[in-house]
Structures are given as structure tokens and as C-alpha cells.
Short mmCIF file of C-alpha atoms in Angstrom, two decimals:
data_model
loop_
_atom_site.label_atom_id
_atom_site.label_comp_id
_atom_site.label_asym_id
_atom_site.label_seq_id
_atom_site.Cartn_x
_atom_site.Cartn_y
_atom_site.Cartn_z
CA MET A 89 -62.70 1.38 -23.44
CA SER A 90 -58.36 0.60 -24.03
CA LEU A 91 -55.83 3.22 -23.69
CA ASN A 92 -54.54 1.87 -28.12
CA SER A 93 -58.12 2.08 -28.96
CA HIS A 94 -58.52 5.61 -27.51
CA TRP A 95 -55.06 7.18 -26.95
CA GLY A 96 -53.61 5.08 -30.05
CA ASN A 97 -56.33 5.48 -32.20
CA GLY A 98 -56.17 1.28 -32.95
CA SER A 99 -52.52 1.12 -32.71
CA PRO A 100 -50.98 -1.26 -31.52
CA ALA A 101 -49.01 -1.26 -28.30
CA ASN A 102 -45.45 -2.23 -29.44
CA GLN A 103 -46.10 1.01 -31.82
CA LEU A 104 -46.86 3.67 -29.23
CA GLY A 105 -44.61 5.07 -26.18
CA VAL A 106 -44.44 7.39 -22.85
CA ALA A 107 -42.26 9.91 -22.72
CA MET A 108 -40.29 13.01 -20.64
CA PRO A 109 -38.69 15.30 -21.25
CA ILE A 110 -34.72 16.11 -19.34
CA TYR A 111 -35.21 19.65 -18.97
CA GLY A 112 -37.69 22.45 -17.35
CA ARG A 113 -39.34 25.62 -18.96
CA SER A 114 -40.49 28.28 -17.18
CA ILE A 115 -43.81 28.91 -16.02
CA ALA A 116 -43.65 33.42 -17.20
CA ASN A 117 -42.09 32.60 -20.57
CA GLN A 118 -41.27 29.72 -21.68
CA THR A 119 -37.23 30.02 -21.36
CA ALA A 120 -35.98 26.52 -20.74
CA TYR A 121 -33.05 25.26 -18.46
CA THR A 122 -31.77 22.66 -17.68
CA TYR A 123 -32.55 19.70 -15.72
CA SER A 124 -28.66 19.26 -13.88
CA GLU A 125 -29.10 23.35 -13.83
CA LEU A 126 -32.38 22.86 -11.84
CA VAL A 127 -31.32 19.96 -9.29
CA THR A 128 -28.14 21.66 -9.02
CA GLY A 129 -29.22 25.41 -8.89
CA GLY A 130 -32.25 25.34 -8.06
CA ALA A 131 -33.87 25.81 -4.90
CA THR A 132 -38.33 23.59 -5.01
CA ASN A 133 -40.08 21.83 -2.39
CA ASP A 134 -41.47 19.31 -4.19
CA GLY A 135 -39.33 17.97 -6.18
CA GLU A 136 -40.97 19.44 -9.47
CA TYR A 137 -41.83 22.72 -9.94
CA TYR A 138 -37.86 24.77 -9.36
CA GLN A 139 -37.36 28.12 -8.26
CA TYR A 140 -34.06 29.03 -10.58
CA SER A 141 -32.72 33.03 -12.20
CA GLY A 142 -35.33 34.29 -10.44
CA GLN A 143 -38.16 32.20 -11.81
CA GLN A 144 -40.38 29.63 -11.47
CA VAL A 145 -39.55 26.44 -13.29
CA TRP A 146 -40.64 23.24 -14.31
CA SER A 147 -39.02 19.93 -14.81
CA PRO A 148 -40.10 15.95 -13.93
CA SER A 149 -39.08 14.75 -11.24
CA PRO A 150 -38.17 11.46 -10.12
CA GLU A 151 -40.61 10.53 -8.83
CA LEU A 152 -42.83 11.55 -12.48
CA ALA A 153 -39.75 9.24 -14.53
CA ALA A 154 -40.33 6.13 -11.73
CA GLN A 155 -44.80 7.04 -12.84
CA ARG A 156 -43.98 6.90 -16.22
CA VAL A 157 -42.05 3.68 -16.87
CA GLU A 158 -44.59 1.69 -14.42
CA HIS A 159 -47.13 3.14 -16.47
CA ALA A 160 -45.79 2.37 -20.18
CA LEU A 161 -45.15 -0.98 -18.02
CA ASP A 162 -48.86 -1.57 -17.25
CA GLN A 163 -50.07 -0.62 -20.29
CA GLY A 164 -47.78 -2.88 -22.99
CA LEU A 165 -46.27 -0.07 -23.97
CA GLN A 166 -42.81 -1.22 -25.64
CA HIS A 167 -41.41 2.99 -26.39
CA LEU A 168 -39.32 5.11 -23.03
CA ILE A 169 -39.00 8.01 -24.47
CA PHE A 170 -36.94 10.67 -22.98
CA TRP A 171 -35.03 13.38 -25.18
CA GLU A 172 -32.37 15.89 -24.02
CA VAL A 173 -30.30 13.67 -22.17
CA GLY A 174 -27.62 15.05 -22.17
CA GLN A 175 -28.51 16.96 -19.62
CA ASP A 176 -29.38 14.86 -16.64
CA LEU A 177 -27.94 14.38 -14.03
CA PRO A 178 -24.27 11.83 -13.56
CA ALA A 179 -25.79 8.24 -13.92
CA THR A 180 -24.36 7.35 -10.84
CA ASN A 181 -26.33 10.30 -9.18
CA SER A 182 -29.12 9.02 -7.10
CA ASN A 183 -31.46 11.88 -8.29
CA SER A 184 -31.13 11.03 -12.57
CA LEU A 185 -33.89 10.35 -14.17
CA LEU A 186 -32.40 7.95 -16.51
CA ARG A 187 -31.19 6.21 -13.47
CA VAL A 188 -34.83 6.19 -11.84
CA ALA A 189 -36.01 4.63 -14.64
CA TYR A 190 -33.83 2.21 -15.02
CA GLU A 191 -34.60 1.04 -11.52
CA THR A 192 -38.33 1.28 -11.34
CA ARG A 193 -37.93 0.03 -14.78
CA GLU A 194 -35.15 -3.40 -13.83
CA ALA A 195 -37.74 -3.76 -10.44
CA LEU A 196 -40.92 -4.15 -11.91
CA ALA A 197 -39.53 -6.02 -15.04
CA GLY A 198 -40.49 -9.42 -13.03
CA LEU A 199 -39.09 -12.41 -14.82
CA PRO A 200 -38.54 -12.65 -19.30
CA GLY A 201 -41.87 -15.29 -20.95
CA ASP A 202 -43.45 -15.54 -17.33
CA PHE A 203 -45.89 -13.98 -18.85
CA ASN A 204 -49.00 -15.25 -16.50
CA SER A 205 -46.61 -13.78 -14.20
CA ASP A 206 -46.83 -16.36 -11.58
CA GLY A 207 -43.35 -16.57 -10.50
CA LYS A 208 -41.64 -19.42 -12.74
CA VAL A 209 -41.51 -20.00 -17.00
CA ASP A 210 -43.73 -23.19 -17.33
CA SER A 211 -45.80 -24.48 -19.95
CA ALA A 212 -48.68 -22.40 -19.48
CA ASP A 213 -46.42 -19.53 -20.39
CA TYR A 214 -46.48 -20.97 -23.32
CA THR A 215 -50.63 -21.24 -23.63
CA VAL A 216 -51.10 -17.77 -22.45
CA TRP A 217 -48.21 -16.83 -25.33
CA ARG A 218 -49.72 -18.97 -27.96
CA ASP A 219 -52.96 -17.65 -27.09
CA GLY A 220 -52.18 -14.18 -27.98
CA LEU A 221 -49.45 -14.29 -30.71
CA GLY A 222 -50.17 -11.94 -33.18
CA ALA A 223 -51.57 -9.68 -31.04
CA ASN A 224 -50.04 -9.77 -28.25
CA TYR A 225 -46.68 -12.02 -28.89
CA THR A 226 -44.54 -11.95 -31.36
CA GLN A 227 -41.83 -14.88 -31.92
CA GLY A 228 -38.78 -13.00 -30.73
CA ASP A 229 -41.66 -13.97 -27.25
CA TYR A 230 -41.35 -16.77 -27.58
CA GLU A 231 -37.54 -17.39 -28.27
CA THR A 232 -37.66 -15.39 -24.47
CA TRP A 233 -40.02 -17.69 -22.83
CA ALA A 234 -37.84 -21.24 -24.16
CA GLU A 235 -34.28 -19.43 -23.21
CA ASN A 236 -36.33 -18.95 -19.78
CA TYR A 237 -37.98 -21.97 -19.24
CA GLY A 238 -37.73 -23.18 -15.65
CA ALA A 239 -36.74 -20.51 -14.70
CA SER A 240 -39.05 -19.12 -11.52
CA ALA A 241 -38.33 -15.97 -9.29
CA ASN A 242 -36.69 -18.27 -6.44
CA SER A 243 -33.83 -18.55 -8.57
CA SER A 244 -30.68 -17.49 -8.50
CA ASN A 245 -29.99 -14.67 -11.72
CA ALA A 246 -27.60 -13.45 -9.63
CA LYS A 247 -26.84 -9.98 -11.76
CA ALA A 248 -22.87 -7.57 -11.85
CA THR A 249 -23.82 -4.83 -10.81
CA PRO A 250 -21.59 -2.61 -12.94
CA GLU A 251 -19.61 -0.10 -12.34
CA PRO A 252 -19.69 3.88 -11.50
CA VAL A 253 -18.05 4.05 -15.17
CA SER A 254 -19.86 2.32 -16.74
CA ALA A 255 -22.57 2.67 -15.00
CA GLY A 256 -24.60 5.57 -18.44
CA MET A 257 -23.81 2.75 -20.62
CA ALA A 258 -25.86 -0.11 -18.66
CA PHE A 259 -28.71 2.27 -18.88
CA PHE A 260 -28.96 3.23 -22.46
CA ALA A 261 -28.37 -1.28 -22.42
CA ALA A 262 -31.55 -1.26 -20.23
CA PHE A 263 -34.20 1.10 -22.33
CA VAL A 264 -32.41 -0.80 -25.73
CA GLY A 265 -34.14 -4.05 -24.04
CA PHE A 266 -37.29 -2.09 -22.47
CA LEU A 267 -37.76 -1.98 -25.93
CA ARG A 268 -37.89 -5.18 -26.94
CA GLN A 269 -39.16 -6.94 -24.06
CA ARG A 270 -42.91 -6.51 -23.08
CA ARG A 271 -44.50 -6.76 -19.37
CA PRO A 272 -47.93 -9.70 -19.47
#
């Protein structure tokens, strides 16, 4: 049984997503604390359960953020939903949940237009696109393929690293891009 037929009631993957809060809740009384508060002022042994203000509090960890991004990509889901984004650590902090999600997405995204994941964008990818048009791919995916035709994983596609000041905007742009891209 596919994920979509089980969880999404038959909905297409481009209408489903994975969500994650950027805050924690007390196990005892459901008091909410920001992720930033917990990381900077709490004590933890595993990165998910914190001792904060005398309470045990669960909050997502950077590892969970990475796992959710990977799960979304593996299932062909088009949306990552984070709420209370302002409660995250600054994007320059390596434990920022958005930063971890962005870096995971970048590492797993693969080559745009490489629909058969063989490390090159070629006519074989066009065949995969054509056979999956409507069910798995859109006209926009064709345009991605056409723009990247001839590219390979070994070609030089160096990207500039954003300055810390603009890193937050880069993370936001990456998540908007995630909504438009699908991993085959």
C-alpha cells in the first residue's frame, strides 16, 4: 500500500506534506516553550527531551528535522510545513531546525531534471518524464529537464555560499523551491 493511499486518502503527493513545530511542550501540563529557549537554556541528553524550568519538555531535534525532509523526498511529497518559524535559532546556528532542513534538502535533492537518478540529465530522463506525465510529473518538470539537459553530477555547478545576514532569506527561498521540485 502506498503512503498516499494510506495517509492521503488517495491524494496526489503534490498535495501532501510533512510538518514540524519549532517549539516544545511540557510533558506534564502542555506549557509551550520556543525551540530557541529550550536549546539555549535547557539541558538535554538526546536533543529532544529537555529539562527546562523544572519541567520535562519535548521538542523536535535537528536529527528529526533531517529525517522529516528525507521522508518527504522519499515519498515524493511536495510540502514541508514548519510553524512558529520565529521560535527557531538564528540561521547561522548549526542547530537551527530550518538550517538543518535546508542543508538536508540540498544534500539529498540530486540533479534537477535527473528523473531516473543516474547522475546525468539526458534523453532517458525525458522518457521517465513522458511516461509519468500527469501522474508523477508536470509540464514544469519538463522545463526543468530542458534547462538542465546535458548536466551531470560531475559537472561544475558551484554555488555561492550566502553571507550569514542573507542566510535566512536563502532558507526561505529553498523551501519555496522545495514546493516546486520533486525527487523522482
